[in-house]
Amino acid sequence: MEESIQTIDNGGGEEGEIATLRFLDSLDAYVSLLNSLSSTLRQGWLELASARHSMGSSRISSALFDLKVQSASTTCQVTDSSDGSPSDSPHFTLSKWVSSREGKCSGEELTQLQKESSGSKLRRRGAPNSSDGVDDANSAINDSHSTVGNIIQKERSKSLSVFGALVPPKLRAAQGSFETALDIIVELANMRASMLSSYSQVQQEMAEIGDSS
Amino acid sequence: MTFNIHGGYLEAIVRGHRAGLLTAADYNNLCQCETLDDIKMHLSATEYGPYLQNEPSPLHTTTIVEKCTLKLVDEYKHMLCQATEPLSTFLEYITYGHMIDNVVLIVTGTLHERDVQELLEKCHPLGMFDSIATLAVAQNMRELYRLVLVDTPLAPYFSECITSEDLDDMNIEIMRNTLYKAYLEDFYKFCQKLGGATAEIMSDLLAFEADRRAVNITINSIGTELTRDDRRKLYSSFGLLYPYGHEELAVCEDIDQVRSAMEKYPPYQSIFAKISYGESQMLDKAFYEEEVKRLCLAFEQQFHYAVFFAYMRLREQEIRNLMWISECVAQNQKSRVHDSVVFIF
């Protein structure tokens, strides 16, 4: 890798430099995410130990995990590139708290609501003076946002209910930390894919420079 | 005047055990350990030594807690087999809380289709009874009572929660807290009947326990499906907070409202003064510290049974301390070790 960078420095090539910088940026972001993941997991494990200290070891143990068949509350979709070019990389998308309960909001509907609520925030920023029609739209947006929030809150409580219906705030904090860690892991996967894609481009550029010289 | 005839030997035994509790110097050494094997080495010089010496490396934090608990169980069984009435009944009362926890553990685990043997291994040894494994066949509380619990000391506590509803997570939680409420009230009445210093000291300790449970139920039920009425029903019918404090706690929607309700009572003002607004993480430690203070004071008087209760609770606190220190050492987070350690002396 170091020889490749030296070749580009000696031989010039703007595209090669851009590819190298992109690779180094993604490498830096990857290392930052690794550190972030490590500290988030440390915090989560300590919070879990704190909850076990508060509730007792028998109330928080793997013996209470639910072995009944049930749908996953969180899924990860992987989208592969279709044309097979080296510059394209797989993309990972996390969908949290999407298990359907008794025919209520399905995973696709929840993901759509999440997108609408996040999109609605952008629309609201551009419209300071609201008319009646916009007010109705805003209240509908607020309703959908609170619906998403309620569903997510219920799913969170459901997953913790294996340890009891009344759990301390420490256990909820641990859940939050591990949820954040999951987000970071998916971000890491995407960053790694981007990093490998950038590296392939750097190699391609070097090969072209080598051929031309 | 005649206490020593039947209780003198055991009071001397329990005061001897109390002298074996870990000191501040022991905790300082333990907090500086780098690995769990170092903790085992330091504990080998204490009364826990014989219980840990044969454990192979690598140690796990749960192993340390299990072995330390075994020591407490051995001491308790020795005292129980030497005790006569009414001390023997008093000692049995101390274990009913663990019995309730074990019942809930088995029922919850069965609901989650876990193996009964695996669940039995997780039960607290002080709360075991003969027919505990049979709990796995019950589908609702009525069956739970009829098939198993009718022949156990918990039978009288079931009258308030017998329904034919199938068991689910919320029903089980309500059952747990309803049983514990009935147990605390029964223990309180028993101590009142004993009279004397036992009644005086145990009333204070059990009232504190009831109040702490009320606060924990309130905080843990914020944002859940538990209604205000159901929450109110889980509070005990005694304690400093009964009845007006309970009315305020029943309608609390966040930790700051709980603080406002509790700060009207001087003993709890000092507890809530230790934590900042909007935060509840250090509340457990503040309550444990207050509890340890009251338990240590129980040893200042003689010729009463509260010393046995106080000793058992102090040992359980010590085991919690060891558990926390072990977790911080195992996770390489020694800077957080003082977050939850409560010094007893």
Coordinates of C-alpha atoms in Angstrom, one line a residue:
Chain A
M1 CA 0.0 0.0 0.0
E2 CA 2.8 2.4 0.9
E3 CA 4.6 1.6 -2.4
S4 CA 1.3 2.4 -4.2
I5 CA 1.1 5.8 -2.5
Q6 CA 4.8 6.6 -3.4
T7 CA 4.2 5.7 -7.0
I8 CA 1.2 8.1 -7.2
D9 CA 3.3 10.8 -5.5
N10 CA 6.1 10.3 -8.0
G11 CA 3.9 9.8 -11.1
G12 CA 1.2 12.5 -10.4
G13 CA -2.4 11.8 -11.4
E14 CA -5.1 13.8 -9.9
E15 CA -7.6 11.0 -10.0
G16 CA -5.2 8.8 -8.1
E17 CA -4.7 11.4 -5.4
I18 CA -8.5 11.8 -5.0
A19 CA -8.9 8.1 -4.7
T20 CA -6.1 7.9 -2.1
L21 CA -7.6 10.8 -0.1
R22 CA -11.0 9.1 -0.2
F23 CA -9.4 5.9 1.0
L24 CA -7.6 7.6 3.8
D25 CA -10.7 9.5 4.9
S26 CA -12.7 6.3 5.0
L27 CA -9.9 4.6 7.0
D28 CA -9.9 7.5 9.5
A29 CA -13.7 7.3 9.8
Y30 CA -13.5 3.5 10.3
V31 CA -11.0 3.8 13.1
S32 CA -13.1 6.5 14.8
L33 CA -16.1 4.3 14.6
L34 CA -14.2 1.4 16.1
N35 CA -13.2 3.5 19.0
S36 CA -16.8 4.8 19.4
L37 CA -18.1 1.2 19.3
S38 CA -15.6 0.1 21.9
S39 CA -16.6 2.9 24.4
T40 CA -20.3 2.4 23.7
L41 CA -20.1 -1.3 24.4
R42 CA -18.0 -0.7 27.6
Q43 CA -20.7 1.6 28.8
G44 CA -23.5 -0.8 27.9
W45 CA -21.8 -3.7 29.8
L46 CA -21.2 -1.6 32.9
E47 CA -24.8 -0.4 32.8
L48 CA -26.0 -4.1 32.5
A49 CA -23.8 -5.0 35.5
S50 CA -25.3 -2.1 37.4
A51 CA -28.8 -3.3 36.6
R52 CA -27.9 -6.8 37.8
H53 CA -26.4 -5.3 41.0
S54 CA -29.7 -3.4 41.6
M55 CA -32.2 -6.2 40.7
G56 CA -30.2 -9.3 41.7
S57 CA -28.3 -11.8 39.6
S58 CA -31.3 -14.2 39.3
R59 CA -33.5 -11.5 37.8
I60 CA -31.1 -10.7 35.0
S61 CA -29.6 -13.8 33.5
S62 CA -29.5 -15.7 30.3
A63 CA -31.8 -18.3 31.8
L64 CA -34.7 -15.9 31.4
F65 CA -34.3 -15.4 27.6
D66 CA -37.5 -16.3 25.7
L67 CA -37.0 -19.4 23.6
K68 CA -40.4 -19.2 21.9
V69 CA -40.3 -18.7 18.1
Q70 CA -40.9 -15.0 17.4
S71 CA -40.1 -12.5 14.6
A72 CA -36.9 -10.5 14.9
S73 CA -37.4 -7.0 16.3
T74 CA -34.5 -5.7 14.3
T75 CA -33.3 -6.7 10.8
C76 CA -30.4 -5.8 8.6
Q77 CA -30.8 -5.6 4.8
V78 CA -27.8 -6.0 2.6
T79 CA -28.0 -4.5 -0.9
D80 CA -25.4 -5.8 -3.3
S81 CA -24.3 -3.9 -6.4
S82 CA -25.8 -5.5 -9.5
D83 CA -23.3 -4.6 -12.2
G84 CA -20.3 -6.1 -10.3
S85 CA -18.0 -3.2 -10.9
P86 CA -15.2 -2.9 -8.3
S87 CA -16.2 0.7 -7.4
D88 CA -19.7 -0.4 -6.1
S89 CA -19.9 -1.8 -2.6
P90 CA -22.6 -3.6 -0.7
H91 CA -24.8 -1.3 1.5
F92 CA -26.2 -2.3 4.9
T93 CA -29.4 -0.9 6.3
L94 CA -30.7 -1.5 9.8
S95 CA -34.4 -1.5 10.5
K96 CA -35.0 -1.3 14.2
W97 CA -38.1 -2.4 16.2
V98 CA -40.0 -3.6 13.1
S99 CA -41.6 -6.8 14.5
S100 CA -45.3 -6.7 13.9
R101 CA -47.6 -7.4 16.9
E102 CA -51.1 -8.7 16.4
G103 CA -51.5 -7.3 12.9
K104 CA -50.5 -3.8 13.9
C105 CA -47.9 -1.7 12.0
S106 CA -45.7 -4.1 9.9
G107 CA -42.0 -3.6 9.4
E108 CA -42.4 -2.0 6.0
E109 CA -45.1 0.4 7.3
L110 CA -42.9 1.3 10.3
T111 CA -39.9 2.0 8.2
Q112 CA -42.1 4.2 5.9
L113 CA -43.4 6.1 8.9
Q114 CA -39.9 6.6 10.2
K115 CA -38.9 8.0 6.8
E116 CA -41.9 10.2 6.6
S117 CA -41.4 11.6 10.1
S118 CA -37.7 12.3 9.4
G119 CA -38.5 13.8 6.0
S120 CA -41.3 15.9 7.5
K121 CA -38.8 17.6 9.8
L122 CA -37.0 18.9 6.7
R123 CA -40.2 20.2 5.2
R124 CA -41.2 22.0 8.4
R125 CA -37.9 23.9 8.5
G126 CA -38.7 25.6 5.2
A127 CA -42.2 26.7 6.2
P128 CA -42.2 29.2 9.1
N129 CA -45.5 30.9 8.2
S130 CA -48.2 28.2 8.2
S131 CA -51.7 28.3 6.8
D132 CA -54.6 26.2 7.9
G133 CA -53.7 23.5 5.3
V134 CA -50.1 23.4 6.5
D135 CA -51.3 23.3 10.1
D136 CA -53.4 20.2 9.3
A137 CA -50.4 18.6 7.5
N138 CA -48.2 19.4 10.5
S139 CA -50.6 17.9 13.0
A140 CA -50.8 14.8 10.8
I141 CA -47.0 14.7 10.7
N142 CA -46.9 15.1 14.5
D143 CA -49.4 12.3 14.9
S144 CA -47.3 10.0 12.7
H145 CA -44.2 10.9 14.6
S146 CA -45.8 10.2 17.9
T147 CA -47.2 6.9 16.5
V148 CA -43.7 5.9 15.5
G149 CA -42.4 6.9 18.9
N150 CA -45.1 4.9 20.7
I151 CA -44.5 1.8 18.6
I152 CA -40.8 1.9 19.2
Q153 CA -41.2 2.5 22.9
K154 CA -43.6 -0.5 23.1
E155 CA -41.1 -2.7 21.2
R156 CA -38.3 -1.6 23.5
S157 CA -40.4 -2.5 26.6
K158 CA -41.4 -5.8 25.1
S159 CA -37.8 -6.9 24.6
L160 CA -37.0 -5.9 28.2
S161 CA -40.1 -7.7 29.5
V162 CA -38.2 -11.0 29.6
F163 CA -36.6 -9.6 32.8
G164 CA -39.9 -8.5 34.3
A165 CA -42.5 -5.8 33.5
L166 CA -41.0 -3.3 36.0
V167 CA -37.3 -2.9 35.2
P168 CA -35.0 -0.1 36.6
P169 CA -33.8 2.8 34.5
K170 CA -30.3 1.3 34.5
L171 CA -31.5 -1.7 32.4
R172 CA -33.2 0.7 29.9
A173 CA -30.0 2.7 29.7
A174 CA -28.1 -0.5 28.9
Q175 CA -30.6 -1.3 26.2
G176 CA -30.1 2.2 24.8
S177 CA -26.3 1.7 24.7
F178 CA -26.5 -1.6 23.0
E179 CA -29.0 -0.2 20.5
T180 CA -26.5 2.6 19.7
A181 CA -23.7 0.0 19.4
L182 CA -25.8 -1.9 16.8
D183 CA -26.2 1.4 14.8
I184 CA -22.4 1.9 14.9
I185 CA -21.8 -1.7 13.8
V186 CA -23.9 -1.2 10.7
E187 CA -22.2 2.1 10.1
L188 CA -18.8 0.3 10.4
A189 CA -19.9 -2.3 7.9
N190 CA -20.8 0.4 5.4
M191 CA -17.6 2.3 6.1
R192 CA -15.6 -0.9 5.6
A193 CA -17.3 -1.5 2.3
S194 CA -16.6 2.1 1.3
M195 CA -13.0 1.7 2.4
L196 CA -12.5 -1.5 0.4
S197 CA -14.1 0.1 -2.6
S198 CA -11.8 3.1 -2.4
Y199 CA -8.8 0.8 -2.0
S200 CA -9.9 -1.0 -5.2
Q201 CA -10.0 2.3 -7.0
V202 CA -6.6 3.3 -5.8
Q203 CA -5.2 0.0 -7.0
Q204 CA -6.9 0.5 -10.4
E205 CA -5.4 4.0 -10.7
M206 CA -2.0 2.6 -9.9
A207 CA -2.4 -0.1 -12.5
E208 CA -3.3 2.5 -15.1
I209 CA -0.4 4.7 -14.2
G210 CA 1.9 1.7 -14.3
D211 CA 0.6 0.7 -17.8
S212 CA 1.0 4.3 -19.1
S213 CA 4.5 4.7 -17.8
Chain B
M1 CA -34.5 -11.0 81.3
T2 CA -34.9 -14.6 80.1
F3 CA -33.8 -13.9 76.5
N4 CA -30.4 -15.6 77.0
I5 CA -32.0 -18.9 78.0
H6 CA -33.1 -19.6 74.4
G7 CA -31.5 -16.8 72.4
G8 CA -28.2 -16.1 74.1
Y9 CA -26.1 -18.6 72.3
L10 CA -27.4 -17.6 68.8
E11 CA -27.1 -13.9 69.6
A12 CA -23.4 -14.5 70.5
I13 CA -23.0 -16.5 67.3
V14 CA -24.4 -13.8 65.1
R15 CA -22.4 -11.1 66.8
G16 CA -19.3 -13.3 66.1
H17 CA -20.3 -13.6 62.4
R18 CA -20.8 -9.8 62.3
A19 CA -17.2 -9.3 63.3
G20 CA -16.2 -11.3 60.2
L21 CA -17.7 -8.8 57.8
L22 CA -15.2 -7.2 55.4
T23 CA -13.6 -4.0 56.6
A24 CA -12.6 -0.8 54.8
A25 CA -9.0 -2.1 54.5
D26 CA -10.3 -5.3 52.8
Y27 CA -12.4 -3.3 50.3
N28 CA -9.3 -1.0 49.6
N29 CA -7.3 -4.1 48.7
L30 CA -10.1 -5.6 46.6
C31 CA -10.6 -2.4 44.7
Q32 CA -7.0 -2.4 43.6
C33 CA -7.1 -5.9 42.2
E34 CA -6.2 -6.3 38.5
T35 CA -7.9 -9.7 37.9
L36 CA -10.5 -12.0 39.4
D37 CA -7.7 -14.3 40.6
D38 CA -6.3 -11.4 42.6
I39 CA -9.7 -11.0 44.2
K40 CA -9.8 -14.7 45.0
M41 CA -6.3 -14.4 46.5
H42 CA -7.4 -11.5 48.7
L43 CA -10.6 -13.2 49.8
S44 CA -8.6 -16.3 50.7
A45 CA -7.5 -14.4 53.8
T46 CA -11.1 -13.8 54.9
E47 CA -13.9 -16.1 55.9
Y48 CA -14.7 -16.6 52.2
G49 CA -11.4 -18.4 51.8
P50 CA -12.5 -22.0 52.2
Y51 CA -15.4 -21.5 49.8
L52 CA -13.3 -20.1 47.0
Q53 CA -10.0 -22.0 47.4
N54 CA -11.0 -25.0 45.2
E55 CA -12.4 -22.9 42.3
P56 CA -10.3 -23.3 39.2
S57 CA -9.1 -20.4 37.0
P58 CA -10.4 -18.6 35.0
L59 CA -12.9 -17.4 37.6
H60 CA -16.2 -15.8 36.6
T61 CA -18.0 -13.1 38.6
T62 CA -21.1 -15.4 39.1
T63 CA -18.8 -18.0 40.6
I64 CA -17.6 -15.6 43.2
V65 CA -21.2 -14.5 44.1
E66 CA -22.4 -18.2 44.3
K67 CA -19.6 -19.2 46.6
C68 CA -20.0 -16.2 48.9
T69 CA -23.7 -16.9 49.0
L70 CA -23.1 -20.5 50.0
K71 CA -21.2 -19.2 53.1
L72 CA -24.2 -17.1 54.1
V73 CA -26.5 -20.1 53.5
D74 CA -24.4 -22.4 55.7
E75 CA -24.4 -19.8 58.5
Y76 CA -28.1 -19.3 58.3
K77 CA -28.8 -23.1 58.4
H78 CA -26.6 -23.5 61.4
M79 CA -28.5 -20.8 63.2
L80 CA -31.9 -22.1 62.1
C81 CA -31.3 -25.6 63.3
Q82 CA -30.2 -24.3 66.7
A83 CA -33.1 -21.9 67.1
T84 CA -36.3 -22.5 69.1
E85 CA -39.6 -20.7 68.8
P86 CA -40.3 -17.9 68.2
L87 CA -36.7 -17.2 66.8
S88 CA -37.0 -20.1 64.4
T89 CA -40.1 -18.6 62.8
F90 CA -38.4 -15.2 62.7
L91 CA -35.5 -16.7 60.9
E92 CA -37.8 -18.4 58.4
Y93 CA -39.5 -15.1 57.7
I94 CA -36.2 -13.7 56.6
T95 CA -36.1 -16.2 53.7
Y96 CA -39.6 -15.7 52.3
G97 CA -38.5 -12.8 50.1
H98 CA -36.1 -15.2 48.3
M99 CA -38.8 -17.8 48.1
I100 CA -41.0 -15.3 46.2
D101 CA -38.2 -14.4 43.9
N102 CA -37.6 -18.1 43.2
V103 CA -41.3 -18.8 42.5
V104 CA -41.3 -15.9 40.0
L105 CA -38.1 -17.0 38.4
I106 CA -39.5 -20.5 37.8
V107 CA -42.8 -19.3 36.5
T108 CA -41.2 -16.7 34.2
G109 CA -38.7 -19.1 32.9
T110 CA -41.4 -21.7 32.2
L111 CA -43.4 -19.0 30.3
H112 CA -40.3 -18.5 28.1
E113 CA -40.0 -22.3 27.5
R114 CA -36.8 -22.7 29.5
D115 CA -35.6 -26.0 31.0
V116 CA -36.7 -26.4 34.7
Q117 CA -33.3 -27.7 35.8
E118 CA -31.5 -24.7 34.3
L119 CA -33.9 -22.4 36.2
L120 CA -33.5 -24.3 39.5
E121 CA -29.7 -23.7 39.3
K122 CA -30.4 -20.0 39.2
C123 CA -32.7 -20.0 42.2
H124 CA -31.4 -18.5 45.5
P125 CA -30.6 -21.3 47.9
L126 CA -32.3 -19.6 50.8
G127 CA -35.6 -19.6 49.0
M128 CA -35.7 -23.3 48.0
F129 CA -38.6 -25.6 49.0
D130 CA -39.4 -29.2 48.2
S131 CA -42.1 -28.8 45.5
I132 CA -40.5 -25.9 43.7
A133 CA -39.9 -27.8 40.5
T134 CA -43.7 -28.5 40.2
L135 CA -44.3 -24.8 39.6
A136 CA -43.5 -25.4 35.9
V137 CA -46.8 -27.2 35.3
A138 CA -49.1 -24.3 36.3
Q139 CA -50.8 -22.3 33.6
N140 CA -52.4 -19.6 35.8
M141 CA -52.3 -18.3 39.4
R142 CA -55.1 -20.5 40.6
E143 CA -53.3 -23.6 39.5
L144 CA -50.0 -22.2 40.9
Y145 CA -51.7 -22.0 44.3
R146 CA -53.7 -25.2 44.2
L147 CA -50.9 -27.5 42.9
V148 CA -47.9 -26.1 44.7
L149 CA -48.0 -23.1 46.9
V150 CA -50.9 -24.1 49.1
D151 CA -48.4 -26.2 51.2
T152 CA -45.8 -23.6 51.4
P153 CA -45.3 -20.6 53.8
L154 CA -46.4 -18.3 50.9
A155 CA -49.9 -19.7 50.8
P156 CA -51.5 -17.0 53.0
Y157 CA -50.1 -14.3 50.7
F158 CA -51.9 -15.6 47.6
S159 CA -55.4 -14.6 48.6
E160 CA -55.0 -11.2 47.0
C161 CA -53.7 -12.3 43.7
I162 CA -55.5 -15.5 42.8
T163 CA -57.1 -15.2 39.3
S164 CA -57.7 -17.6 36.5
E165 CA -56.0 -15.3 34.0
D166 CA -53.1 -16.9 32.2
L167 CA -49.7 -15.9 33.4
D168 CA -47.9 -13.2 31.3
D169 CA -45.1 -10.8 32.0
M170 CA -47.3 -8.0 33.6
N171 CA -49.4 -10.5 35.6
I172 CA -46.3 -12.1 36.9
E173 CA -44.8 -8.8 37.9
I174 CA -48.0 -7.8 39.7
M175 CA -48.0 -11.2 41.4
R176 CA -44.4 -10.7 42.6
N177 CA -45.1 -7.3 44.1
T178 CA -48.4 -8.3 45.6
L179 CA -46.8 -11.3 47.3
Y180 CA -44.0 -9.2 48.6
K181 CA -46.4 -6.6 49.9
A182 CA -48.3 -9.3 51.8
Y183 CA -45.1 -10.9 53.1
L184 CA -43.8 -7.5 54.4
E185 CA -47.1 -6.8 56.1
D186 CA -47.2 -10.2 57.7
F187 CA -43.6 -10.0 58.9
Y188 CA -44.4 -6.6 60.4
K189 CA -47.4 -7.9 62.3
F190 CA -45.3 -10.9 63.5
C191 CA -42.6 -8.5 64.9
Q192 CA -45.2 -6.3 66.5
K193 CA -46.6 -9.4 68.3
L194 CA -43.1 -10.3 69.6
G195 CA -42.9 -6.8 71.2
G196 CA -39.9 -5.3 73.0
A197 CA -36.8 -4.2 71.2
T198 CA -37.5 -6.6 68.4
A199 CA -40.7 -4.9 67.5
E200 CA -39.1 -1.4 67.9
I201 CA -36.1 -2.1 65.7
M202 CA -37.8 -4.3 63.1
S203 CA -40.6 -1.8 62.7
D204 CA -38.1 0.8 61.6
L205 CA -36.2 -1.6 59.3
L206 CA -39.3 -3.0 57.7
A207 CA -40.9 0.4 57.3
F208 CA -37.8 1.6 55.5
E209 CA -37.9 -1.5 53.2
A210 CA -41.6 -0.9 52.4
D211 CA -40.9 2.8 51.6
R212 CA -37.9 1.9 49.4
R213 CA -40.0 -0.6 47.5
A214 CA -42.7 2.0 47.0
V215 CA -40.1 4.3 45.4
N216 CA -38.6 1.6 43.3
I217 CA -42.0 0.5 42.0
T218 CA -42.9 4.1 41.2
I219 CA -39.7 4.7 39.3
N220 CA -39.7 1.4 37.5
S221 CA -43.4 1.8 36.4
I222 CA -42.9 5.2 34.9
G223 CA -43.7 4.9 31.1
T224 CA -45.1 1.4 31.4
E225 CA -48.6 0.0 31.1
L226 CA -49.1 -0.2 34.8
T227 CA -52.0 2.1 35.7
R228 CA -52.0 4.4 38.7
D229 CA -54.6 2.3 40.6
D230 CA -52.5 -0.9 40.0
R231 CA -49.4 1.0 41.1
R232 CA -51.1 2.2 44.3
K233 CA -52.3 -1.4 45.1
L234 CA -48.6 -2.6 45.1
Y235 CA -47.6 -0.2 48.0
S236 CA -47.5 -1.7 51.5
S237 CA -50.0 -0.6 54.1
F238 CA -47.4 0.6 56.6
G239 CA -44.3 2.7 56.6
L240 CA -43.5 6.4 56.8
L241 CA -45.0 7.1 53.4
Y242 CA -48.3 5.4 54.2
P243 CA -50.9 6.7 53.3
Y244 CA -50.3 10.3 52.0
G245 CA -46.9 9.7 50.5
H246 CA -48.3 6.8 48.6
E247 CA -51.1 9.0 47.2
E248 CA -48.4 11.4 45.8
L249 CA -46.2 8.6 44.5
A250 CA -49.1 6.9 42.7
V251 CA -49.5 9.9 40.3
C252 CA -45.8 10.6 39.7
E253 CA -44.8 10.6 36.0
D254 CA -41.1 11.3 36.3
I255 CA -38.2 11.2 38.7
D256 CA -38.4 14.9 39.7
Q257 CA -42.0 14.4 40.8
V258 CA -40.9 11.4 42.9
R259 CA -38.2 13.7 44.4
S260 CA -40.8 16.3 45.3
A261 CA -43.0 13.7 47.0
M262 CA -40.2 12.2 49.0
E263 CA -38.5 15.4 50.1
K264 CA -41.4 16.2 52.4
Y265 CA -40.1 13.4 54.6
P266 CA -36.9 14.3 56.5
P267 CA -35.3 10.8 56.5
Y268 CA -35.6 10.7 52.7
Q269 CA -34.6 14.3 52.2
S270 CA -30.9 13.4 52.9
I271 CA -31.2 10.5 50.4
F272 CA -32.5 12.6 47.6
A273 CA -30.0 15.4 48.4
K274 CA -27.3 13.0 47.2
I275 CA -28.6 12.8 43.6
S276 CA -28.9 15.5 41.1
Y277 CA -32.2 16.6 39.4
G278 CA -33.5 14.3 36.7
E279 CA -31.1 11.5 37.6
S280 CA -31.8 8.2 39.3
Q281 CA -28.7 6.2 38.7
M282 CA -27.2 6.9 42.2
L283 CA -30.5 6.5 44.0
D284 CA -29.9 2.8 44.7
K285 CA -26.6 3.5 46.3
A286 CA -28.1 6.2 48.5
F287 CA -30.8 3.9 49.7
Y288 CA -28.3 1.1 50.4
E289 CA -26.1 3.5 52.4
E290 CA -29.1 4.5 54.5
E291 CA -30.1 0.9 55.0
V292 CA -26.6 -0.1 56.1
K293 CA -26.6 2.7 58.6
R294 CA -29.9 1.5 60.2
L295 CA -28.8 -2.2 60.1
C296 CA -25.5 -1.4 61.9
L297 CA -27.5 0.5 64.6
A298 CA -29.5 -2.7 65.3
F299 CA -26.3 -4.2 66.9
E300 CA -26.2 -1.4 69.5
Q301 CA -28.9 -3.1 71.6
Q302 CA -28.9 -6.5 73.0
F303 CA -31.5 -9.2 73.6
H304 CA -33.6 -8.9 70.5
Y305 CA -34.0 -10.7 67.2
A306 CA -33.4 -7.8 64.8
V307 CA -29.6 -8.6 65.0
F308 CA -30.3 -11.7 62.9
F309 CA -32.2 -9.8 60.3
A310 CA -29.5 -7.1 60.3
Y311 CA -26.7 -9.6 59.9
M312 CA -28.4 -11.4 56.9
R313 CA -29.0 -8.1 55.2
L314 CA -25.4 -6.8 55.8
R315 CA -24.0 -10.0 54.4
E316 CA -26.2 -9.7 51.3
Q317 CA -24.9 -6.1 50.9
E318 CA -21.4 -7.4 51.2
I319 CA -22.0 -10.0 48.5
R320 CA -23.5 -7.2 46.3
N321 CA -20.3 -5.2 46.9
L322 CA -18.1 -8.2 45.9
M323 CA -20.2 -8.7 42.8
W324 CA -19.8 -5.1 41.8
I325 CA -16.0 -5.0 42.4
S326 CA -15.7 -8.3 40.5
E327 CA -17.6 -6.9 37.5
C328 CA -15.5 -3.7 37.5
V329 CA -12.3 -5.7 37.6
A330 CA -13.5 -8.1 34.9
Q331 CA -14.5 -5.3 32.6
N332 CA -11.4 -3.3 33.3
Q333 CA -13.4 -0.4 34.6
K334 CA -11.9 0.1 38.1
S335 CA -12.5 3.8 38.0
R336 CA -16.2 3.1 38.4
V337 CA -15.8 0.7 41.3
H338 CA -16.9 3.3 43.9
D339 CA -20.2 4.0 42.0
S340 CA -22.0 1.2 43.9
V341 CA -19.8 -0.1 46.7
V342 CA -21.3 0.6 50.1
F343 CA -18.9 0.4 53.0
I344 CA -20.3 -1.4 56.0
F345 CA -17.8 -0.2 58.6

